[in-house]
Amino acid sequence: QSVLTQPPSASGTPGQRVTISCSGSSSNIGSNYVYWYQQLPGTAPKLLIYRSNQRPSGVPDRFSGSKSGTSASLAISGLRSEDEADYYCAAWVDSLSALVFGGGTKLTVL
Amino acid sequence: QVQLQESGPGLVKPSQTLSLTCTVSGGSISSGSYHWSWIRQPAGKGLEWIGRIYTSGSTNYNPSLKSRVTISVDTSKNQFSLKLSSVTAADTAVYYCARGKEGHDYGDYVHYYYYMDVWGKGTTVTVSS
């Protein structure tokens, strides 16, 4: 069981907007930034969102992140077939001096 | 740009020590405010952060693995390494090395940030006799 809770799956049709949630606690999301990683099949994870809502250079603005209290969300607008991947949230835990991940959400583009 | 490459045995016997090395190319391991991290992923499962090291040698480990993990750095070779002792089949996974960027944002509150922005391709380690 992961410290951060994500739905195991999500789906949408091309062009749709989908959101993936990430739920934590005051010791992780509630007091620190949230990060999102995209893992395409058979590849290493790639940083998608940092500092809860910032996109690295090269990440399309179709991807956006938000945080409220002890929860966070990743939104993908204008869904495309190449967005089909696993998505992981992560947050730092001060009391453990450790990074924790969510269990991951498999996004299917129908 | 910076690239990372994991290397090491793909097969380790139970109770032995798993040893992996990550070679950093395209930049110095000593430059910038970076930590150097290890993450693993069992087949079909999620990501697990193992730990990190700063070039000063300071480390942080996942509490669930702390008693078995050692991460070290060799700045002369631009490499950092992972040792995981007393392995079992549960340690079978793809092991990734990554560069971690950290710092603080100062505003109304001080916010710490730490994220992995460059990853290696990963190496599969199987624990089996």
Short mmCIF file of C-alpha atoms in Angstrom, two decimals:
data_model
loop_
_atom_site.label_atom_id
_atom_site.label_comp_id
_atom_site.label_asym_id
_atom_site.label_seq_id
_atom_site.Cartn_x
_atom_site.Cartn_y
_atom_site.Cartn_z
CA GLN A 1 0.00 0.00 0.00
CA SER A 2 1.40 3.32 -1.12
CA VAL A 3 1.54 6.36 1.14
CA LEU A 4 -0.11 8.44 -1.58
CA THR A 5 -3.39 7.14 -3.00
CA GLN A 6 -4.18 7.20 -6.71
CA PRO A 7 -6.97 5.50 -8.64
CA PRO A 8 -5.52 2.43 -10.37
CA SER A 9 -7.03 3.36 -13.71
CA ALA A 10 -8.50 6.21 -15.71
CA SER A 11 -9.71 6.52 -19.26
CA GLY A 12 -10.91 8.99 -21.84
CA THR A 13 -11.49 9.47 -25.52
CA PRO A 14 -9.32 11.57 -27.81
CA GLY A 15 -9.86 15.27 -27.24
CA GLN A 16 -11.40 14.77 -23.83
CA ARG A 17 -10.13 16.18 -20.54
CA VAL A 18 -9.23 13.73 -17.82
CA THR A 19 -8.03 14.22 -14.28
CA ILE A 20 -6.04 11.91 -12.02
CA SER A 21 -6.19 12.42 -8.29
CA CYS A 22 -3.53 11.88 -5.64
CA SER A 23 -4.50 11.85 -1.99
CA GLY A 24 -2.08 12.15 0.90
CA SER A 25 -1.83 13.62 4.35
CA SER A 26 -0.57 16.65 6.22
CA SER A 27 2.89 15.10 6.48
CA ASN A 28 3.42 14.81 2.73
CA ILE A 29 1.17 16.63 0.25
CA GLY A 30 -0.19 18.90 2.95
CA SER A 31 3.22 20.38 3.66
CA ASN A 32 5.19 19.90 0.47
CA TYR A 33 5.06 20.19 -3.27
CA VAL A 34 3.66 17.42 -5.46
CA TYR A 35 5.42 15.96 -8.48
CA TRP A 36 4.00 13.98 -11.36
CA TYR A 37 5.81 11.47 -13.53
CA GLN A 38 4.68 9.90 -16.80
CA GLN A 39 5.87 6.42 -17.66
CA LEU A 40 5.23 5.30 -21.23
CA PRO A 41 5.19 1.52 -21.76
CA GLY A 42 8.64 -0.01 -21.48
CA THR A 43 10.40 3.26 -20.69
CA ALA A 44 11.79 5.11 -17.70
CA PRO A 45 9.59 7.64 -15.88
CA LYS A 46 9.70 11.20 -17.10
CA LEU A 47 9.13 14.32 -15.00
CA LEU A 48 5.81 15.87 -16.01
CA ILE A 49 4.99 18.38 -13.26
CA TYR A 50 7.17 19.79 -10.50
CA ARG A 51 6.46 22.17 -7.62
CA SER A 52 2.80 21.06 -7.86
CA ASN A 53 1.97 23.05 -11.00
CA GLN A 54 5.13 23.76 -13.00
CA ARG A 55 5.91 22.11 -16.32
CA PRO A 56 9.47 21.32 -17.39
CA SER A 57 10.55 22.62 -20.73
CA GLY A 58 9.12 20.45 -23.49
CA VAL A 59 6.03 19.25 -21.62
CA PRO A 60 2.90 20.39 -23.49
CA ASP A 61 0.58 22.82 -21.75
CA ARG A 62 -2.16 20.21 -22.12
CA PHE A 63 -0.75 18.87 -18.86
CA SER A 64 -1.46 20.81 -15.68
CA GLY A 65 -1.12 20.16 -11.98
CA SER A 66 -2.87 21.53 -8.95
CA LYS A 67 -2.82 21.02 -5.20
CA SER A 68 -5.31 21.76 -2.48
CA GLY A 69 -4.77 20.78 1.11
CA THR A 70 -3.71 17.14 1.25
CA SER A 71 -4.76 16.29 -2.30
CA ALA A 72 -3.43 16.97 -5.76
CA SER A 73 -4.61 16.48 -9.31
CA LEU A 74 -3.11 16.05 -12.73
CA ALA A 75 -5.28 17.23 -15.61
CA ILE A 76 -4.76 16.31 -19.22
CA SER A 77 -6.75 18.25 -21.77
CA GLY A 78 -7.11 17.47 -25.45
CA LEU A 79 -6.33 13.83 -24.75
CA ARG A 80 -4.17 12.11 -27.36
CA SER A 81 -3.35 8.47 -27.98
CA GLU A 82 0.28 9.06 -27.05
CA ASP A 83 -0.83 10.07 -23.54
CA GLU A 84 -1.61 6.43 -22.79
CA ALA A 85 0.79 5.70 -19.97
CA ASP A 86 1.17 5.19 -16.23
CA TYR A 87 1.14 8.35 -14.13
CA TYR A 88 2.69 8.62 -10.67
CA CYS A 89 2.45 11.35 -8.07
CA ALA A 90 5.17 11.91 -5.50
CA ALA A 91 5.85 14.10 -2.49
CA TRP A 92 8.59 14.62 0.06
CA VAL A 93 8.00 13.64 3.68
CA ASP A 94 9.93 15.90 6.05
CA SER A 95 9.68 13.61 9.07
CA LEU A 96 11.19 10.70 7.12
CA SER A 97 13.55 12.69 4.90
CA ALA A 98 12.22 10.48 2.15
CA LEU A 99 10.27 10.69 -1.08
CA VAL A 100 7.02 8.75 -1.38
CA PHE A 101 5.16 7.77 -4.52
CA GLY A 102 1.54 7.04 -5.26
CA GLY A 103 0.67 3.59 -6.55
CA GLY A 104 0.26 4.86 -10.09
CA THR A 105 -2.68 5.35 -12.45
CA LYS A 106 -2.89 3.59 -15.79
CA LEU A 107 -4.43 5.94 -18.32
CA THR A 108 -6.17 4.34 -21.29
CA VAL A 109 -7.14 6.36 -24.35
CA LEU A 110 -10.22 4.69 -25.79
CA GLN B 1 22.97 17.16 -21.74
CA VAL B 2 23.38 14.94 -18.71
CA GLN B 3 22.74 11.23 -19.22
CA LEU B 4 22.71 8.40 -16.71
CA GLN B 5 23.45 4.72 -17.30
CA GLU B 6 22.95 1.90 -14.82
CA SER B 7 25.20 -1.14 -14.86
CA GLY B 8 25.67 -4.28 -12.81
CA PRO B 9 24.78 -7.97 -12.58
CA GLY B 10 21.36 -8.91 -13.84
CA LEU B 11 21.14 -11.93 -11.57
CA VAL B 12 21.83 -12.07 -7.84
CA LYS B 13 21.44 -15.03 -5.52
CA PRO B 14 19.19 -14.81 -2.45
CA SER B 15 20.93 -13.55 0.70
CA GLN B 16 23.71 -11.95 -1.35
CA THR B 17 24.35 -8.27 -1.98
CA LEU B 18 23.00 -6.49 -5.04
CA SER B 19 25.50 -3.96 -6.42
CA LEU B 20 24.74 -1.42 -9.14
CA THR B 21 26.60 1.57 -10.52
CA CYS B 22 25.26 4.63 -12.27
CA THR B 23 27.61 6.47 -14.62
CA VAL B 24 26.90 10.13 -15.25
CA SER B 25 27.91 11.56 -18.62
CA GLY B 26 27.54 14.98 -20.21
CA GLY B 27 28.26 16.82 -16.97
CA SER B 28 30.06 16.64 -13.65
CA ILE B 29 28.44 14.77 -10.83
CA SER B 30 29.79 17.46 -8.50
CA SER B 31 28.20 20.46 -10.20
CA GLY B 32 24.98 22.09 -9.07
CA SER B 33 22.63 21.39 -6.18
CA TYR B 34 21.90 17.83 -7.17
CA HIS B 35 21.31 14.65 -5.30
CA TRP B 36 21.88 11.34 -7.01
CA SER B 37 19.09 8.87 -6.47
CA TRP B 38 18.04 5.27 -6.86
CA ILE B 39 14.46 4.16 -7.55
CA ARG B 40 13.14 0.68 -8.26
CA GLN B 41 10.06 -0.85 -9.84
CA PRO B 42 9.02 -4.51 -9.55
CA ALA B 43 7.45 -5.88 -12.70
CA GLY B 44 3.90 -4.63 -13.09
CA LYS B 45 4.09 -2.54 -9.92
CA GLY B 46 4.73 1.03 -8.89
CA LEU B 47 7.81 3.09 -8.19
CA GLU B 48 9.70 2.90 -4.91
CA TRP B 49 12.29 5.51 -3.93
CA ILE B 50 15.35 3.79 -2.46
CA GLY B 51 17.48 6.73 -1.46
CA ARG B 52 19.84 9.50 -2.51
CA ILE B 53 23.32 10.85 -1.99
CA TYR B 54 24.81 14.31 -2.26
CA THR B 55 28.36 14.66 -3.50
CA SER B 56 29.38 15.62 0.03
CA GLY B 57 28.49 12.06 0.94
CA SER B 58 25.35 12.82 2.93
CA THR B 59 22.59 10.29 2.33
CA ASN B 60 18.88 9.73 2.88
CA TYR B 61 17.26 6.32 2.62
CA ASN B 62 13.76 4.91 2.41
CA PRO B 63 13.04 3.85 6.02
CA SER B 64 11.72 0.49 4.82
CA LEU B 65 15.08 -0.34 3.20
CA LYS B 66 17.46 1.65 5.36
CA SER B 67 18.94 -1.32 7.23
CA ARG B 68 20.03 -2.96 3.97
CA VAL B 69 20.94 -0.04 1.71
CA THR B 70 24.19 1.80 1.12
CA ILE B 71 24.57 4.50 -1.53
CA SER B 72 28.02 5.87 -2.25
CA VAL B 73 29.57 8.29 -4.73
CA ASP B 74 32.88 8.35 -6.58
CA THR B 75 33.33 11.84 -7.97
CA SER B 76 36.61 10.92 -9.67
CA LYS B 77 34.75 8.43 -11.84
CA ASN B 78 31.55 10.49 -12.13
CA GLN B 79 29.66 7.54 -10.69
CA PHE B 80 27.45 6.66 -7.79
CA SER B 81 26.53 3.22 -6.56
CA LEU B 82 23.87 1.19 -4.79
CA LYS B 83 24.40 -1.79 -2.53
CA LEU B 84 21.42 -3.73 -1.19
CA SER B 85 22.26 -6.56 1.17
CA SER B 86 20.47 -9.77 2.10
CA VAL B 87 18.33 -9.73 -1.02
CA THR B 88 15.25 -11.86 -1.54
CA ALA B 89 12.93 -12.44 -4.47
CA ALA B 90 11.02 -9.34 -3.36
CA ASP B 91 14.01 -7.25 -4.45
CA THR B 92 13.60 -8.36 -8.07
CA ALA B 93 12.88 -5.18 -10.00
CA VAL B 94 13.99 -2.67 -12.58
CA TYR B 95 16.43 -0.33 -10.86
CA TYR B 96 16.69 3.26 -12.04
CA CYS B 97 19.24 5.89 -11.19
CA ALA B 98 18.23 9.53 -11.43
CA ARG B 99 19.42 13.05 -10.83
CA GLY B 100 17.53 14.84 -8.10
CA LYS B 101 17.25 18.60 -8.00
CA GLU B 102 16.60 20.24 -4.64
CA GLY B 103 16.30 23.66 -3.14
CA HIS B 104 14.04 26.01 -1.27
CA ASP B 105 11.46 28.55 -2.39
CA TYR B 106 11.16 31.55 -0.08
CA GLY B 107 7.88 33.39 0.19
CA ASP B 108 5.28 33.54 2.92
CA TYR B 109 6.57 30.11 3.83
CA VAL B 110 9.74 28.26 3.04
CA HIS B 111 8.98 25.42 0.66
CA TYR B 112 11.45 22.63 0.06
CA TYR B 113 11.53 21.04 -3.34
CA TYR B 114 13.16 17.82 -4.51
CA TYR B 115 12.42 16.00 -7.73
CA MET B 116 14.16 13.68 -10.18
CA ASP B 117 14.55 15.40 -13.53
CA VAL B 118 16.92 13.08 -15.40
CA TRP B 119 16.58 9.30 -15.33
CA GLY B 120 18.60 6.39 -16.58
CA LYS B 121 16.92 3.77 -18.74
CA GLY B 122 16.90 1.25 -15.93
CA THR B 123 18.43 -2.15 -15.43
CA THR B 124 16.63 -5.35 -14.51
CA VAL B 125 17.87 -7.28 -11.50
CA THR B 126 16.50 -10.72 -10.75
CA VAL B 127 17.06 -12.41 -7.40
CA SER B 128 17.07 -16.14 -7.90
CA SER B 129 19.20 -19.15 -7.09
#
